[in-house]
Each structure stands twice: as C-alpha cells, then as structure tokens.
C-alpha cells in the first residue's frame, strides 16, 4: 500500500510539472515574431532545449544551497553528485568521475560537521538550504511568468525555463520519500524533527563523522557513540550506516570476530542497501573476508565487484591490494601498497586517514611473511 501511495503521489507531482511545462511552451511561443510554421518549430525547439538544460541548472543550485549553508555552519564539503556526474574533494583535490545514475536522487551533497555542538539545528538548516534555493527558482519563475509580456525572450528563457523542473524538484524533495534507499530532504527533516529512533541514529552518525573530521580514528572515538541500542527497521538507511560505523570501530580495534559478525549481518541486508552505497559497503565487507577468512564468498564478491574494484578510491584500492596480497604475496604488491599508503596519509579527513593507514598496515602484517 505504501508503494502504491508513493507512486500515485509521484504521478501527481509529474502531472503538475508537465502542466507547468506546457504553459511555459505555450506562452514562450507567443514570442514568435514571424508567424510561420518553421519559426514556431524553431522557437519550440529553443524552448524545449533550454528547459532540458535548466534541469542541471536547478540541480546545481539545489546542491549549492546545501553547500552554502554547510559552509556557513563550518561543515566540511566532501562530495557533490548530479545524476551521473560526481565531484569528490575528500582527498583535498577535486576529482571528477561518472557513475550509474539509476536508483539515485537527482543530486546529493556530502558534508561533514567539524564540531558536534548544536549539530541538530545546523543540520536542519543545511537540509533546508537546498529547498530554499529551489523555492527561490520557483518564485522567480512564477514572477517572470506573470510579467512575461514585459520581458525579452532571453530573460523569459532564463527565468521561466527552470520553472517546471524546479516545481517538480521542490515538491518531490519537500515530501518525505525514499528513492533508491536514499532519503529526500523532506524525509530527513521529518526523521529529525519527530525525534524517534531514526533521529537518534542520525545524530549519532553526525557525531561520529564530526570526530573523524577532528582527527580521531574509529577506535579513538568515545565508545558510547557505538553502544546505541536503538532499534530500527532492517531496511532503515541510518541503521545500515550505523552498523557500518560499528564495523569500522571493531576493525580499527582489531576485534576481528565482531568485525566479521557485523560484516555477515550487513551481507544479509544487501537487498536494502541504497544504490549509492551498495558497492562501497560490499567492498568493505570483502576486505575483512579477504584478509581473515578462506570463504568461497570472497571470490564471488570479488567477481561481482570486479568493475568497481578497478577504481581509485581508498576503500577500493585497499581491498584490491588485500585480495592480490592473499593470492600473490605481499612482495608482488609492495610498490602499489606504498603508493596507497601515501594516498591514505594525505587524505583530507584526518580520522579516516589514520584508519586507512591502519588497515594497510594490517595487509602488510598479515601477508608480508605469508
């Protein structure tokens, strides 16, 4: 029933945006000075093309809204995604790459708190920042639409072309929904404001992230942050991410039995992983299995993640090296290991840098004399 209601709601939002698009086209065609069929076609093409370009314009401004408020509250910008375009600055340098856009929200910004004081209020403002910027686009578009007779065709295109998609984006993001396992801004706000178990886990995750930014590795973060007994549904995003953080803690403490236990629990929840996080979480699971077990599932996971493991993210490189070291011995991968260690040391989030260096040291220790 929940899925049916969400589909109906989504259809209504699309219908509203479609009506706005039709009105934009009809009023835009009135700018045609020469009343011939070919000129109408050309004007219609310009209107449609500008409307398509405006999709990226709206998404960029929406994400910049989150980032603007994040910077105002001293959050650290780590990544911004727009459909399949990704901009990652976690290493301290801008890195651009493409990814699969299916099952994802139109855009996503990852910002980490530098301090854990007043974190709830700051995070609410940052979440609202994207909605505020999108609302401004809608407002400008409506005003321009009303006074279109006083505007040039160029100004009309600039102000009104983004309106249909901005309306769609604003309504969709304001409503509490899950898309591909990820939460809209409205869903994040509702979870936070309701103050339930999801809110507690989200605040705990933000506190852990703040400690990582401050330079603490998982084992140096206060243990109480990993001791939450809050119960959420098996498919809850915050529950999955919290379990991943506990896995990092046990791995950093070299409590291998508990790390393996969490890894296997996560593996059983794979169907609930958001598309955006699925390969990364599975790669983390693969690391501990590759280093400490002889399970057949290692080869199965490695094969299913074959393309992802060709990437250059710290997690990916570290897991790939663990698999190679186990197969071929540490000597064969020593030069690659040294390069990975240099990259880990220079990572832009101090706590994660410590953690990644520790895991690379584990690879060296486990396989150097194997």
Short mmCIF file of C-alpha atoms in Angstrom, two decimals:
data_model
loop_
_atom_site.label_atom_id
_atom_site.label_comp_id
_atom_site.label_asym_id
_atom_site.label_seq_id
_atom_site.Cartn_x
_atom_site.Cartn_y
_atom_site.Cartn_z
CA UNK A 1 0.00 0.00 0.00
CA UNK A 2 2.83 2.38 0.85
CA UNK A 3 4.37 1.75 -2.58
CA UNK A 4 1.05 2.42 -4.34
CA UNK A 5 0.52 5.69 -2.45
CA UNK A 6 4.06 6.79 -3.27
CA UNK A 7 3.54 6.01 -6.98
CA UNK A 8 0.26 7.96 -7.03
CA UNK A 9 1.91 10.90 -5.28
CA UNK A 10 4.82 10.78 -7.71
CA UNK A 11 2.40 10.75 -10.67
CA UNK A 12 0.62 13.84 -9.31
CA UNK A 13 3.93 15.69 -8.94
CA UNK A 14 4.91 14.76 -12.51
CA UNK A 15 1.49 15.93 -13.76
CA UNK A 16 1.92 19.32 -12.06
CA UNK A 17 5.38 19.72 -13.58
CA UNK A 18 4.02 18.67 -17.01
CA UNK A 19 1.28 21.32 -16.82
CA UNK A 20 3.92 23.94 -15.93
CA UNK A 21 6.00 22.77 -18.93
CA UNK A 22 3.03 23.07 -21.32
CA UNK A 23 2.24 26.59 -20.08
CA UNK A 24 5.91 27.54 -20.44
CA UNK A 25 5.88 26.33 -24.06
CA UNK A 26 2.57 27.97 -24.98
CA UNK A 27 3.48 31.36 -23.55
CA UNK A 28 7.00 31.08 -24.97
CA UNK A 29 5.62 30.55 -28.48
CA UNK A 30 3.95 33.98 -28.25
CA UNK A 31 7.40 35.50 -28.65
CA UNK A 32 7.49 34.28 -32.28
CA UNK A 33 7.62 37.42 -34.36
CA UNK A 34 7.25 35.80 -37.77
CA UNK A 35 4.01 33.83 -37.82
CA UNK A 36 5.16 30.91 -39.96
CA UNK A 37 5.21 27.22 -39.12
CA UNK A 38 9.02 26.95 -39.40
CA UNK A 39 9.56 29.80 -36.95
CA UNK A 40 7.14 28.22 -34.48
CA UNK A 41 9.07 24.95 -34.75
CA UNK A 42 12.39 26.74 -34.19
CA UNK A 43 11.01 28.61 -31.16
CA UNK A 44 9.56 25.40 -29.74
CA UNK A 45 12.94 23.68 -30.17
CA UNK A 46 14.73 26.54 -28.36
CA UNK A 47 12.16 26.40 -25.55
CA UNK A 48 12.47 22.63 -25.13
CA UNK A 49 16.27 22.64 -25.35
CA UNK A 50 16.51 25.41 -22.73
CA UNK A 51 14.10 23.50 -20.50
CA UNK A 52 16.35 20.41 -20.66
CA UNK A 53 19.46 22.43 -19.87
CA UNK A 54 17.57 24.01 -16.96
CA UNK A 55 17.37 20.59 -15.25
CA UNK A 56 21.10 20.73 -14.47
CA UNK A 57 20.80 24.41 -13.56
CA UNK A 58 18.14 23.59 -10.94
CA UNK A 59 20.03 20.58 -9.57
CA UNK A 60 23.27 22.55 -9.28
CA UNK A 61 21.58 25.42 -7.41
CA UNK A 62 19.76 22.97 -5.13
CA UNK A 63 23.01 21.27 -4.12
CA UNK A 64 24.77 24.64 -3.81
CA UNK A 65 22.02 25.59 -1.35
CA UNK A 66 23.06 22.70 0.90
CA UNK A 67 26.74 23.55 0.44
CA UNK A 68 26.26 27.29 1.08
CA UNK A 69 24.54 26.70 4.41
CA UNK A 70 27.03 23.93 5.22
CA UNK A 71 29.95 26.30 4.77
CA UNK A 72 28.12 28.93 6.87
CA UNK A 73 27.96 26.40 9.72
CA UNK A 74 31.58 25.27 9.24
CA UNK A 75 30.78 21.86 7.74
CA UNK A 76 33.37 20.17 5.54
CA UNK A 77 32.32 19.60 1.92
CA UNK A 78 33.36 16.12 0.79
CA UNK A 79 31.35 15.37 -2.34
CA UNK A 80 28.64 16.66 -4.68
CA UNK A 81 26.77 14.46 -7.16
CA UNK A 82 24.47 15.49 -10.01
CA UNK A 83 22.87 12.46 -11.67
CA UNK A 84 25.92 10.56 -13.02
CA UNK A 85 28.36 13.49 -12.53
CA UNK A 86 30.37 13.32 -9.31
CA UNK A 87 32.76 15.84 -7.77
CA UNK A 88 34.83 14.42 -4.92
CA UNK A 89 37.23 16.54 -2.84
CA UNK A 90 37.78 14.11 0.04
CA UNK A 91 41.44 13.78 -0.93
CA UNK A 92 41.97 17.55 -0.82
CA UNK A 93 41.92 17.75 -4.62
CA UNK A 94 38.92 17.96 -6.91
CA UNK A 95 38.25 14.57 -8.53
CA UNK A 96 35.60 14.18 -11.22
CA UNK A 97 34.10 10.84 -12.24
CA UNK A 98 30.95 9.34 -13.74
CA UNK A 99 28.68 6.81 -12.07
CA UNK A 100 25.45 4.89 -12.69
CA UNK A 101 22.55 7.38 -12.21
CA UNK A 102 19.78 4.79 -11.85
CA UNK A 103 18.21 4.39 -8.42
CA UNK A 104 19.73 7.68 -7.24
CA UNK A 105 18.30 11.04 -6.33
CA UNK A 106 18.89 13.81 -8.89
CA UNK A 107 21.67 15.18 -6.71
CA UNK A 108 23.44 14.63 -3.41
CA UNK A 109 25.87 16.60 -1.29
CA UNK A 110 28.01 15.04 1.44
CA UNK A 111 29.02 17.46 4.18
CA UNK A 112 30.65 16.51 7.48
CA UNK A 113 30.44 18.53 10.69
CA UNK A 114 33.72 19.86 12.10
CA UNK A 115 32.17 20.23 15.57
CA UNK A 116 29.35 18.36 17.28
CA UNK A 117 27.87 21.36 19.13
CA UNK A 118 24.30 22.36 18.12
CA UNK A 119 24.57 19.75 15.40
CA UNK A 120 20.82 19.13 15.12
CA UNK A 121 19.90 22.75 14.40
CA UNK A 122 22.77 23.18 11.95
CA UNK A 123 21.88 20.02 10.05
CA UNK A 124 18.23 21.07 9.78
CA UNK A 125 19.31 24.44 8.31
CA UNK A 126 21.65 22.74 5.82
CA UNK A 127 18.89 20.33 4.75
CA UNK A 128 16.51 23.27 4.27
CA UNK A 129 19.19 25.15 2.30
CA UNK A 130 18.64 23.13 -0.86
CA UNK A 131 14.87 23.53 -0.60
CA UNK A 132 15.27 27.29 -0.05
CA UNK A 133 17.40 27.74 -3.17
CA UNK A 134 14.94 25.66 -5.23
CA UNK A 135 12.00 27.67 -3.86
CA UNK A 136 13.75 30.88 -4.98
CA UNK A 137 13.99 29.47 -8.53
CA UNK A 138 10.25 28.66 -8.42
CA UNK A 139 9.44 32.13 -7.09
CA UNK A 140 11.50 33.92 -9.76
CA UNK A 141 9.95 31.71 -12.43
CA UNK A 142 6.38 32.46 -11.33
CA UNK A 143 7.03 36.22 -11.19
CA UNK A 144 8.63 36.14 -14.65
CA UNK A 145 5.76 34.05 -15.96
CA UNK A 146 3.20 36.57 -14.70
CA UNK A 147 5.03 39.54 -16.23
CA UNK A 148 6.27 37.74 -19.35
CA UNK A 149 4.92 40.48 -21.67
CA UNK A 150 7.44 42.93 -20.19
CA UNK A 151 10.39 40.54 -20.60
CA UNK A 152 12.64 39.84 -23.55
CA UNK A 153 12.69 36.29 -24.92
CA UNK A 154 16.15 35.72 -23.41
CA UNK A 155 15.05 36.77 -19.91
CA UNK A 156 11.93 34.63 -20.26
CA UNK A 157 14.10 31.60 -21.09
CA UNK A 158 16.49 32.29 -18.21
CA UNK A 159 13.78 32.74 -15.56
CA UNK A 160 10.89 30.54 -16.71
CA UNK A 161 12.67 27.58 -18.38
CA UNK A 162 13.76 26.17 -14.96
CA UNK A 163 10.23 26.57 -13.50
CA UNK A 164 8.65 23.19 -14.49
CA UNK A 165 11.55 21.11 -13.22
CA UNK A 166 12.07 23.37 -10.19
CA UNK A 167 8.39 22.83 -9.24
CA UNK A 168 8.86 19.07 -9.63
CA UNK A 169 12.12 19.09 -7.65
CA UNK A 170 10.79 21.31 -4.86
CA UNK A 171 7.60 19.30 -4.28
CA UNK A 172 9.36 15.93 -4.58
CA UNK A 173 12.15 16.94 -2.18
CA UNK A 174 9.76 18.53 0.32
CA UNK A 175 7.76 15.34 0.75
CA UNK A 176 9.19 12.57 2.97
CA UNK A 177 10.08 9.83 0.46
CA UNK A 178 12.69 7.16 -0.06
CA UNK A 179 14.11 6.85 -3.59
CA UNK A 180 16.51 4.01 -4.23
CA UNK A 181 17.00 3.68 -0.46
CA UNK A 182 18.09 7.33 -0.17
CA UNK A 183 16.02 9.97 1.62
CA UNK A 184 14.61 13.18 0.20
CA UNK A 185 15.24 16.38 2.16
CA UNK A 186 11.67 16.18 3.47
CA UNK A 187 12.27 12.66 4.78
CA UNK A 188 15.48 13.72 6.53
CA UNK A 189 13.70 16.68 8.15
CA UNK A 190 10.74 14.58 9.31
CA UNK A 191 13.05 11.93 10.78
CA UNK A 192 14.99 14.63 12.61
CA UNK A 193 12.00 16.64 13.86
CA UNK A 194 9.99 13.63 15.02
CA UNK A 195 12.77 12.77 17.45
CA UNK A 196 12.32 9.00 17.16
CA UNK A 197 14.88 6.22 16.83
CA UNK A 198 15.86 7.32 13.32
CA UNK A 199 16.61 10.81 14.63
CA UNK A 200 18.77 9.41 17.44
CA UNK A 201 20.79 7.31 14.98
CA UNK A 202 21.19 10.22 12.57
CA UNK A 203 22.52 12.48 15.33
CA UNK A 204 24.87 9.69 16.46
CA UNK A 205 26.18 9.27 12.90
CA UNK A 206 26.80 13.02 12.66
CA UNK A 207 28.69 12.95 15.98
CA UNK A 208 30.89 10.09 14.72
CA UNK A 209 31.56 11.95 11.46
CA UNK A 210 32.45 15.09 13.43
CA UNK A 211 35.01 13.11 15.45
CA UNK A 212 36.54 11.71 12.25
CA UNK A 213 36.90 15.22 10.81
CA UNK A 214 38.57 16.30 14.08
CA UNK A 215 41.24 13.63 13.56
CA UNK A 216 40.03 10.72 15.69
CA UNK A 217 40.16 7.26 14.18
CA UNK A 218 37.14 4.98 14.92
CA UNK A 219 38.81 3.35 17.97
CA UNK A 220 39.63 6.81 19.40
CA UNK A 221 36.02 7.99 19.23
CA UNK A 222 34.10 7.69 22.55
CA UNK A 223 32.78 4.15 22.86
CA UNK A 224 29.33 5.36 23.93
CA UNK A 225 28.65 6.52 20.35
CA UNK A 226 28.88 2.89 19.22
CA UNK A 227 26.80 1.48 22.06
CA UNK A 228 23.37 2.63 20.91
CA UNK A 229 20.64 0.04 21.46
CA UNK A 230 18.14 1.91 19.31
CA UNK A 231 16.07 -0.46 17.15
CA UNK A 232 15.05 0.49 13.60
CA UNK A 233 13.69 -1.46 10.65
CA UNK A 234 16.12 -3.70 8.79
CA UNK A 235 15.85 -1.53 5.69
CA UNK A 236 16.39 1.77 7.54
CA UNK A 237 19.22 3.77 5.93
CA UNK A 238 20.54 5.13 9.24
CA UNK A 239 20.53 1.66 10.78
CA UNK A 240 22.62 0.29 7.91
CA UNK A 241 25.10 3.20 8.04
CA UNK A 242 25.37 2.94 11.83
CA UNK A 243 26.19 -0.76 11.53
CA UNK A 244 28.94 0.14 9.01
CA UNK A 245 30.41 2.58 11.55
CA UNK A 246 30.42 -0.13 14.22
CA UNK A 247 32.20 -2.40 11.73
CA UNK A 248 34.89 0.27 11.29
CA UNK A 249 35.28 0.52 15.07
CA UNK A 250 35.81 -3.24 15.52
CA UNK A 251 38.18 -3.38 12.56
CA UNK A 252 40.22 -0.48 13.95
CA UNK A 253 40.37 -2.21 17.35
CA UNK A 254 41.29 -5.45 15.56
CA UNK A 255 38.36 -7.17 17.20
CA UNK A 256 38.13 -9.41 14.17
CA UNK A 257 35.39 -11.76 15.44
CA UNK A 258 32.98 -8.87 15.99
CA UNK A 259 34.01 -7.20 12.73
CA UNK A 260 33.26 -10.43 10.85
CA UNK A 261 29.95 -10.78 12.69
CA UNK A 262 28.87 -7.27 11.62
CA UNK A 263 30.12 -7.90 8.06
CA UNK A 264 28.00 -11.03 7.75
CA UNK A 265 24.97 -9.23 9.21
CA UNK A 266 25.40 -6.49 6.63
CA UNK A 267 25.72 -9.07 3.86
CA UNK A 268 22.29 -10.41 4.82
CA UNK A 269 20.88 -6.89 4.45
CA UNK A 270 22.33 -6.34 0.97
CA UNK A 271 18.90 -6.06 -0.66
CA UNK A 272 18.26 -2.92 1.42
CA UNK A 273 21.49 -1.12 0.53
CA UNK A 274 20.86 2.14 -1.34
CA UNK A 275 22.27 2.02 -4.87
CA UNK A 276 24.61 4.90 -3.97
CA UNK A 277 26.24 2.90 -1.12
CA UNK A 278 25.86 -0.71 -2.24
CA UNK A 279 29.24 -1.29 -3.89
CA UNK A 280 31.16 0.62 -1.22
CA UNK A 281 29.60 -1.36 1.64
CA UNK A 282 30.14 -4.67 -0.16
CA UNK A 283 33.77 -3.69 -0.78
CA UNK A 284 34.22 -3.05 2.95
CA UNK A 285 32.75 -6.48 3.70
CA UNK A 286 35.01 -8.05 1.10
CA UNK A 287 38.09 -6.56 2.77
CA UNK A 288 37.65 -8.28 6.12
CA UNK A 289 36.61 -11.55 4.47
CA UNK A 290 39.62 -11.48 2.14
CA UNK A 291 42.12 -10.81 4.93
CA UNK A 292 40.79 -13.10 7.64
CA UNK A 293 38.81 -15.93 6.02
CA UNK A 294 39.05 -18.56 3.31
CA UNK A 295 35.34 -18.38 2.45
CA UNK A 296 34.21 -19.05 -1.14
CA UNK A 297 32.14 -15.91 -0.93
CA UNK A 298 35.34 -13.87 -1.26
CA UNK A 299 35.73 -14.89 -4.90
CA UNK A 300 32.03 -14.44 -5.56
CA UNK A 301 32.03 -10.90 -4.11
CA UNK A 302 35.28 -10.01 -5.87
CA UNK A 303 33.80 -11.10 -9.20
CA UNK A 304 30.53 -9.19 -8.64
CA UNK A 305 32.54 -6.06 -7.73
CA UNK A 306 35.14 -6.54 -10.47
CA UNK A 307 34.47 -3.25 -12.25
CA UNK A 308 34.13 -1.25 -9.01
CA UNK A 309 37.43 -2.67 -7.72
CA UNK A 310 39.21 -1.07 -10.67
CA UNK A 311 38.53 2.36 -9.13
CA UNK A 312 40.96 4.55 -7.21
CA UNK A 313 39.01 5.31 -4.01
CA UNK A 314 40.88 4.43 -0.79
CA UNK A 315 38.45 1.65 0.10
CA UNK A 316 38.66 0.17 -3.38
CA UNK A 317 42.47 0.25 -3.59
CA UNK A 318 42.90 -1.16 -0.10
CA UNK A 319 40.51 -4.08 -0.73
CA UNK A 320 42.04 -4.81 -4.14
CA UNK A 321 45.50 -4.94 -2.56
CA UNK A 322 44.27 -7.30 0.16
CA UNK A 323 42.94 -9.72 -2.46
CA UNK A 324 46.14 -9.54 -4.53
CA UNK A 325 48.37 -9.94 -1.46
CA UNK A 326 46.46 -13.04 -0.45
CA UNK A 327 46.79 -14.57 -3.92
CA UNK A 328 50.29 -13.48 -4.92
CA UNK A 329 52.04 -12.46 -1.70
CA UNK A 330 52.90 -9.02 -0.35
CA UNK A 331 56.14 -8.65 -2.33
CA UNK A 332 54.19 -8.57 -5.59
CA UNK A 333 52.09 -5.61 -4.49
CA UNK A 334 54.62 -3.76 -2.36
CA UNK A 335 55.05 -0.78 -4.70
CA UNK A 336 51.28 -0.41 -5.09
CA UNK A 337 50.96 -0.68 -1.32
CA UNK A 338 53.47 2.15 -0.78
CA UNK A 339 51.56 4.40 -3.20
CA UNK A 340 48.25 3.54 -1.47
CA UNK A 341 49.80 4.34 1.90
CA UNK A 342 50.96 7.75 0.66
CA UNK A 343 47.45 8.48 -0.59
CA UNK A 344 45.92 7.37 2.70
CA UNK A 345 48.28 9.60 4.71
CA UNK A 346 47.28 12.64 2.65
CA UNK A 347 43.53 12.01 2.87
CA UNK A 348 41.58 15.17 3.68
CA UNK A 349 39.70 13.71 6.67
CA UNK A 350 42.30 13.09 9.38
CA UNK A 351 40.43 10.34 11.24
CA UNK A 352 39.80 8.35 8.08
CA UNK A 353 43.45 8.85 7.05
CA UNK A 354 44.57 7.18 10.32
CA UNK A 355 42.07 4.37 9.85
CA UNK A 356 43.07 3.64 6.26
CA UNK A 357 46.77 3.64 7.17
CA UNK A 358 45.97 1.14 9.95
CA UNK A 359 44.18 -1.20 7.53
CA UNK A 360 47.06 -1.02 5.06
CA UNK A 361 49.42 -1.91 7.90
CA UNK A 362 47.22 -4.93 8.63
CA UNK A 363 47.64 -6.07 5.00
CA UNK A 364 51.41 -5.73 5.33
CA UNK A 365 51.49 -7.61 8.62
CA UNK A 366 49.17 -10.43 7.52
CA UNK A 367 50.77 -11.14 4.15
CA UNK A 368 54.39 -9.90 4.28
CA UNK A 369 55.67 -13.23 5.52
CA UNK A 370 52.91 -15.48 4.23
#
